[in-house]
Short mmCIF file of C-alpha atoms in Angstrom, two decimals:
data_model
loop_
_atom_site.label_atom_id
_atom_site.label_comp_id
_atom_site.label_asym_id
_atom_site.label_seq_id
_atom_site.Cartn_x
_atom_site.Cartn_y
_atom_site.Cartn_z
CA UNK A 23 -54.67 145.43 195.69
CA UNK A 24 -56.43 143.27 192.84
CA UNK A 25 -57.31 139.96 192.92
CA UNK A 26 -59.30 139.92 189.45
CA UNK A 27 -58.86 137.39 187.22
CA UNK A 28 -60.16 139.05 183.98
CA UNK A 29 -59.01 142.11 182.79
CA UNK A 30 -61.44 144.61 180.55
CA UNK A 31 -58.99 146.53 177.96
CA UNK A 32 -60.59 149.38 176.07
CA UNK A 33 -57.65 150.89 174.79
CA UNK A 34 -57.17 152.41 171.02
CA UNK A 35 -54.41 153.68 168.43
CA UNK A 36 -56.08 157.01 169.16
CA UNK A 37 -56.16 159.35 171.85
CA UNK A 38 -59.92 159.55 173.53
CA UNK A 39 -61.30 156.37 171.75
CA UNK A 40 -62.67 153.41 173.34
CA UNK A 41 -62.70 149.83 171.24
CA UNK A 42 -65.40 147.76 171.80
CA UNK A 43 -64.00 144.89 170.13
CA UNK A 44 -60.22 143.90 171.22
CA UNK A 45 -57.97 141.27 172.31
CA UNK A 46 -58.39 138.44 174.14
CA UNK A 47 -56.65 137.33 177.35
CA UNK A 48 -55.81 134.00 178.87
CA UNK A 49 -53.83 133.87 182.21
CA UNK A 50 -51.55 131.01 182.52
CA UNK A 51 -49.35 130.50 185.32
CA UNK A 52 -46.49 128.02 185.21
CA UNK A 53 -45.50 126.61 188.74
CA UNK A 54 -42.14 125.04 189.58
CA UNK A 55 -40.90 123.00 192.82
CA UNK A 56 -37.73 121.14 192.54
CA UNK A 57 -37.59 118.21 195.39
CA UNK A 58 -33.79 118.75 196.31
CA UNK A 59 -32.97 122.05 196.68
CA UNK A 60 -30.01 123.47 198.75
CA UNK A 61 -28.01 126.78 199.68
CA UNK A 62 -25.98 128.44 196.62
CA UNK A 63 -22.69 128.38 198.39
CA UNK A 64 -22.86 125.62 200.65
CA UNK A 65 -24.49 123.08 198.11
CA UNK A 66 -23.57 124.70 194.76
CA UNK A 67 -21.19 121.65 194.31
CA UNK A 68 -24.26 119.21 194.61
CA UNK A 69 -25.05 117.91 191.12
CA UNK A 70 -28.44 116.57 192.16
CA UNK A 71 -29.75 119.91 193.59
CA UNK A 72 -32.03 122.13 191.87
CA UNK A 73 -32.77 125.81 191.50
CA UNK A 74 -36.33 126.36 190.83
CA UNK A 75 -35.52 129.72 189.36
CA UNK A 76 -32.83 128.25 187.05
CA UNK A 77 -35.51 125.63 185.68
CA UNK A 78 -38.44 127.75 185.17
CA UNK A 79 -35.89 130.29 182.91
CA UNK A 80 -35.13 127.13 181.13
CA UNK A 81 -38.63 126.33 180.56
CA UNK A 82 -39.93 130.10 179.91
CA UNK A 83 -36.58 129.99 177.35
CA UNK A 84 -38.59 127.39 174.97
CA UNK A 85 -41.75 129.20 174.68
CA UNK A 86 -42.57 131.81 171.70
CA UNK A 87 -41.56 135.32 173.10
CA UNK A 88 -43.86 137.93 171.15
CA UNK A 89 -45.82 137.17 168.43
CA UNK A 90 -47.07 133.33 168.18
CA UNK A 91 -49.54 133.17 165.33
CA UNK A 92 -49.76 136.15 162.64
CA UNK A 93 -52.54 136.01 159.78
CA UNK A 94 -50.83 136.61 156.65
CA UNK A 95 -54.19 137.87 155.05
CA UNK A 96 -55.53 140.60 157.48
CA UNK A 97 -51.67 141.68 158.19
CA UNK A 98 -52.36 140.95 161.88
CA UNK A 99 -51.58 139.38 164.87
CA UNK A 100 -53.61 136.75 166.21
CA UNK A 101 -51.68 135.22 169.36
CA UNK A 102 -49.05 136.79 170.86
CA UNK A 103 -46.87 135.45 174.21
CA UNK A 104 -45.77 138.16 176.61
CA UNK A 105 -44.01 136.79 180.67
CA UNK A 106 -45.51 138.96 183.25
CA UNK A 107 -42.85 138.11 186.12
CA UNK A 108 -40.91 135.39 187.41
CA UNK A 109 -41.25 135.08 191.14
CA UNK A 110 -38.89 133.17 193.21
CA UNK A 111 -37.22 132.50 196.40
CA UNK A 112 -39.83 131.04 198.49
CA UNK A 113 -37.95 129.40 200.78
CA UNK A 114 -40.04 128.34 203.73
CA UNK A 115 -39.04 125.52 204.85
CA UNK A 116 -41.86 122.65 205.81
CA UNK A 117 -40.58 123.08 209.49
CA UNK A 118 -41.71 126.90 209.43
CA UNK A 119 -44.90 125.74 207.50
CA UNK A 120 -45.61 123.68 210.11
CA UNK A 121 -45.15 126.57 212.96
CA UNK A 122 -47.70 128.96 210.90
CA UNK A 123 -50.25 125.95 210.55
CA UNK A 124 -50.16 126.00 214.60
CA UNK A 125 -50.75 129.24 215.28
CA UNK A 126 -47.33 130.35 216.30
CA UNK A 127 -46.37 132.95 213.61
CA UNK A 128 -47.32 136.17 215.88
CA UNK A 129 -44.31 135.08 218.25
CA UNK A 130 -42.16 134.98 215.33
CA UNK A 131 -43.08 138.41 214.36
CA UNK A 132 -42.80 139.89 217.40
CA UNK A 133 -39.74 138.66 218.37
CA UNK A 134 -38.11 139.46 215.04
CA UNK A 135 -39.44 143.39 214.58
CA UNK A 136 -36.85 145.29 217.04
CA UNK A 137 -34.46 143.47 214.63
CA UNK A 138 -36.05 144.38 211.90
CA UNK A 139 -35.88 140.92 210.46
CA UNK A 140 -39.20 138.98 209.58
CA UNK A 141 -40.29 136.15 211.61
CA UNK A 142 -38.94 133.46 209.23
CA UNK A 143 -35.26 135.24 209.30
CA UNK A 144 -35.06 134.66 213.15
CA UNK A 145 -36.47 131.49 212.75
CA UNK A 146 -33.70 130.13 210.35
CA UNK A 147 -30.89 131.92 212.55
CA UNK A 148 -32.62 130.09 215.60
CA UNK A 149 -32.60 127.05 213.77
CA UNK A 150 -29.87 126.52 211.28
CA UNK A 151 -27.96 123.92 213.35
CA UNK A 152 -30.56 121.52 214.08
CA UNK A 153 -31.11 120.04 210.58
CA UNK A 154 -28.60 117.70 208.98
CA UNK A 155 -27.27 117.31 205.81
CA UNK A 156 -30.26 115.63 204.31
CA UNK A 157 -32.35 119.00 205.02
CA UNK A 158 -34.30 116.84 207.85
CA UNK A 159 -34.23 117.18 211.23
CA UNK A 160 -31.57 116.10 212.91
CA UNK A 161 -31.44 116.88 216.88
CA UNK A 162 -35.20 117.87 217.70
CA UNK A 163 -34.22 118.87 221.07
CA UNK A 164 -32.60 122.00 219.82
CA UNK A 165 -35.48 122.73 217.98
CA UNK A 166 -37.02 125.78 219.33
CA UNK A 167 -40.44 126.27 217.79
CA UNK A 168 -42.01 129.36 220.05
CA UNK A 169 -39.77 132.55 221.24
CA UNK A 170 -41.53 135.44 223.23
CA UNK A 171 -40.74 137.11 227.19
CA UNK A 172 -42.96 134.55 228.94
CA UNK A 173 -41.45 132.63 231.28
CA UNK A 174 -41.84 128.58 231.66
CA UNK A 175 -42.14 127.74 235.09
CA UNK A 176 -39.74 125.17 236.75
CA UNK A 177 -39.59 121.70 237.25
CA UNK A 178 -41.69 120.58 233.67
CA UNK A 179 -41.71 117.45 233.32
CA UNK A 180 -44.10 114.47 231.06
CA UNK A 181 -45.42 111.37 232.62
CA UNK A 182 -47.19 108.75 230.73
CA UNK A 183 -50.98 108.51 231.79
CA UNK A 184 -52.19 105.74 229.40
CA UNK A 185 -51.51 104.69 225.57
CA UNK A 186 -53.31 108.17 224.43
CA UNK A 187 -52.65 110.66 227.47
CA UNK A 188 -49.71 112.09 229.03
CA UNK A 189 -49.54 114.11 231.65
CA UNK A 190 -47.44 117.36 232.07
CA UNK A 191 -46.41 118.63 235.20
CA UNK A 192 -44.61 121.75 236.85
CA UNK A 193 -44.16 123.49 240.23
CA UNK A 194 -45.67 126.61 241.26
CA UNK A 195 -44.50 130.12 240.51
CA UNK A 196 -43.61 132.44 243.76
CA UNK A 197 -41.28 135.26 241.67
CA UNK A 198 -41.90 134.99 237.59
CA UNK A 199 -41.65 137.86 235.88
CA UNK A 200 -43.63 139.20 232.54
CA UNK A 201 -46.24 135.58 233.62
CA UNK A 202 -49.86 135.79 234.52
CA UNK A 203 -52.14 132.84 236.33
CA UNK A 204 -54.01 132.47 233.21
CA UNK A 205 -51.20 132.12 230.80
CA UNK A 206 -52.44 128.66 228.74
CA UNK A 207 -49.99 126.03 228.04
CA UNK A 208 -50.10 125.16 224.43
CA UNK A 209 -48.26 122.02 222.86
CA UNK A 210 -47.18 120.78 218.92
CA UNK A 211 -46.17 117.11 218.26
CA UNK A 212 -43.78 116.20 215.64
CA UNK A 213 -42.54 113.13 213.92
CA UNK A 214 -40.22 112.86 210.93
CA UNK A 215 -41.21 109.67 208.93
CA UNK A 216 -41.93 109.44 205.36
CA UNK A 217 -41.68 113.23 205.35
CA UNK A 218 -42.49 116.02 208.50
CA UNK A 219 -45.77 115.49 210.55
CA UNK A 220 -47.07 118.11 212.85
CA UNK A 221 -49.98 117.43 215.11
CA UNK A 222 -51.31 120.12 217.58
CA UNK A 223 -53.11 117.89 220.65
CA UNK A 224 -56.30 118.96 222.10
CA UNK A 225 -55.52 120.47 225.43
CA UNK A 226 -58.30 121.98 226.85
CA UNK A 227 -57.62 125.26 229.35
CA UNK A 228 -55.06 124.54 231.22
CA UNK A 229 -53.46 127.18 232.89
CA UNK A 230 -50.05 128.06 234.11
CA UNK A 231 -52.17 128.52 238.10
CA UNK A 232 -53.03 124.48 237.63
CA UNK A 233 -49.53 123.62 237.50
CA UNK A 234 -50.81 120.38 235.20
CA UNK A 235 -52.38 119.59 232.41
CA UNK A 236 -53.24 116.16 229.93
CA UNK A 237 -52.62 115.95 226.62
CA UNK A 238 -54.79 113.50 224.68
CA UNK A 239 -51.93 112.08 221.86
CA UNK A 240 -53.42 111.49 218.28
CA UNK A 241 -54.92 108.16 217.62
CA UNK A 242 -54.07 108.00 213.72
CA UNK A 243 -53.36 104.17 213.13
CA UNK A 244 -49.41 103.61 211.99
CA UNK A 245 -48.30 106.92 213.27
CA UNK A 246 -46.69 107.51 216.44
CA UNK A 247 -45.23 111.07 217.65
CA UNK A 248 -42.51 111.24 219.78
CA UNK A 249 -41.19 114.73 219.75
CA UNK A 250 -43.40 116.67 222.18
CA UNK A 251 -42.96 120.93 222.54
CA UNK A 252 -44.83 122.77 225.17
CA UNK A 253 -44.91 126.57 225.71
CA UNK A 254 -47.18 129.10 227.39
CA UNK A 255 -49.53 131.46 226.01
CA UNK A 256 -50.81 134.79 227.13
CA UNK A 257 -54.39 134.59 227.63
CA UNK A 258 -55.13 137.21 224.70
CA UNK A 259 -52.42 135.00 222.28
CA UNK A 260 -49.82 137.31 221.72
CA UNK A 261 -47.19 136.79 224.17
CA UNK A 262 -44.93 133.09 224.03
CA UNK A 263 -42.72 131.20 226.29
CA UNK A 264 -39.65 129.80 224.47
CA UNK A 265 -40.64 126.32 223.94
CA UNK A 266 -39.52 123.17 226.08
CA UNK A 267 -39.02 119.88 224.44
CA UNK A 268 -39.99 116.75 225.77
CA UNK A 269 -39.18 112.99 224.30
CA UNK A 270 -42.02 110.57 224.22
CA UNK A 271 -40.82 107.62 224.63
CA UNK A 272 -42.06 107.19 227.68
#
């Protein structure tokens, strides 16, 4: 795989002959984002929705194709205009953004291979019915932002400590199956205001054996979280509980 920037071209009209002196190369790419986008059969109706693809085309359509500037005296081309690809279709959503920031992709992936989908397929299929029709979140406590074969243990529950802990509780394990003593809890805090905000708390090492653990909350000033997910982690990272939601307003 290359990651160069520059490109060295020594090529010539004849066969076995290097030029020293050649053309010149600029790399330009041209990025697009539209702000409203939406699904091409359940929003193709939508007049203020956007495909990104669609746009660029129109854009790429108004530039030169071929030869941009020819010298009439040397009988040559001098800048020329040539589209390497058009990439689209990222379609990561900020929600799934969020999920990678944390740390949580590997469960994703895992859970997705025997289905040979990728992570961000299951994730969507998981998903889909939590979001309304302004593409935001609409019912958080479907949301389910780890899968794996761990277990939660019973009885979870939140209390309120002081303004910037909480406390989260559950019962001891006797039977669980596919769970180890040193399984970690692990927790992501979300709000939706003025756009999606993910915070992941500082925890510390709690483990499933303590059977507690306190969550210091973010202090930022103006910006409160009340959607609270806990799961459990295999000590090595790559096994997940499903994840539990919690409401803060507590």
């Amino acid at each position: 795989k290359l990651n160069s920037e520059y490109a060295l071209v020594l090529d010539s009209d004849k066969l076995g002959n290097f030029e020293i002196a050649g053309a010149g190369y600029t790399k330009l790419t041209i990025s697009v984002k539209t702000p409203f986008g939406g699904h091409s059969g359940l929003d193709i109706a939508d007049s203020k929705r956007l495909n990104a693809a669609k746009v660029i085309s129109e854009i790429i359509s108004k530039i030169p194709q071929g030869v941009y500037k020819y010298d009439e005296n040397d009988e040559s081309t001098v800048t020329s205009i040539n589209l390497g690809s058009i990439i689209a279709g990222g379609v990561e959503n900020a929600l799934y953004q969020a999920v990678k920031a944390a740390g949580l992709l590997s469960g994703w992936k895992d859970a997705a291979r025997e289905m040979q989908w990728t992570g961000y397929n299951l994730f969507v299929k998981l998903n889909q019915r939590v979001f309304g029709g302004t593409g935001k979140v609409g019912r958080f406590e479907e949301l389910t932002l780890t899968v794996g074969d761990l277990e939660n243990p019973p009885g979870m529950e939140v209390v309120r400590v002081d303004a910037e802990h909480v406390e989260v509780r559950w019962l001891e394990e006797t039977s669980a199956r596919r769970c180890r003593e040193d399984d970690h809890l692990g927790a992501v805090l979300l709000r939706e205001e003025d756009g999606l905000g993910m915070a992941v708390p500082k925890i510390g090492d709690w483990q499933r054996k303590h059977c507690r653990a306190v969550i210091r909350l973010p202090t930022e000033e103006g910006k409160s979280y009340e959607h609270l997910f806990c799961y459990f982690c295999s000590a090595d990272g790559k096994r997940f509980s499903r994840s539990r939601y919690f409401y803060m307003n507590i």
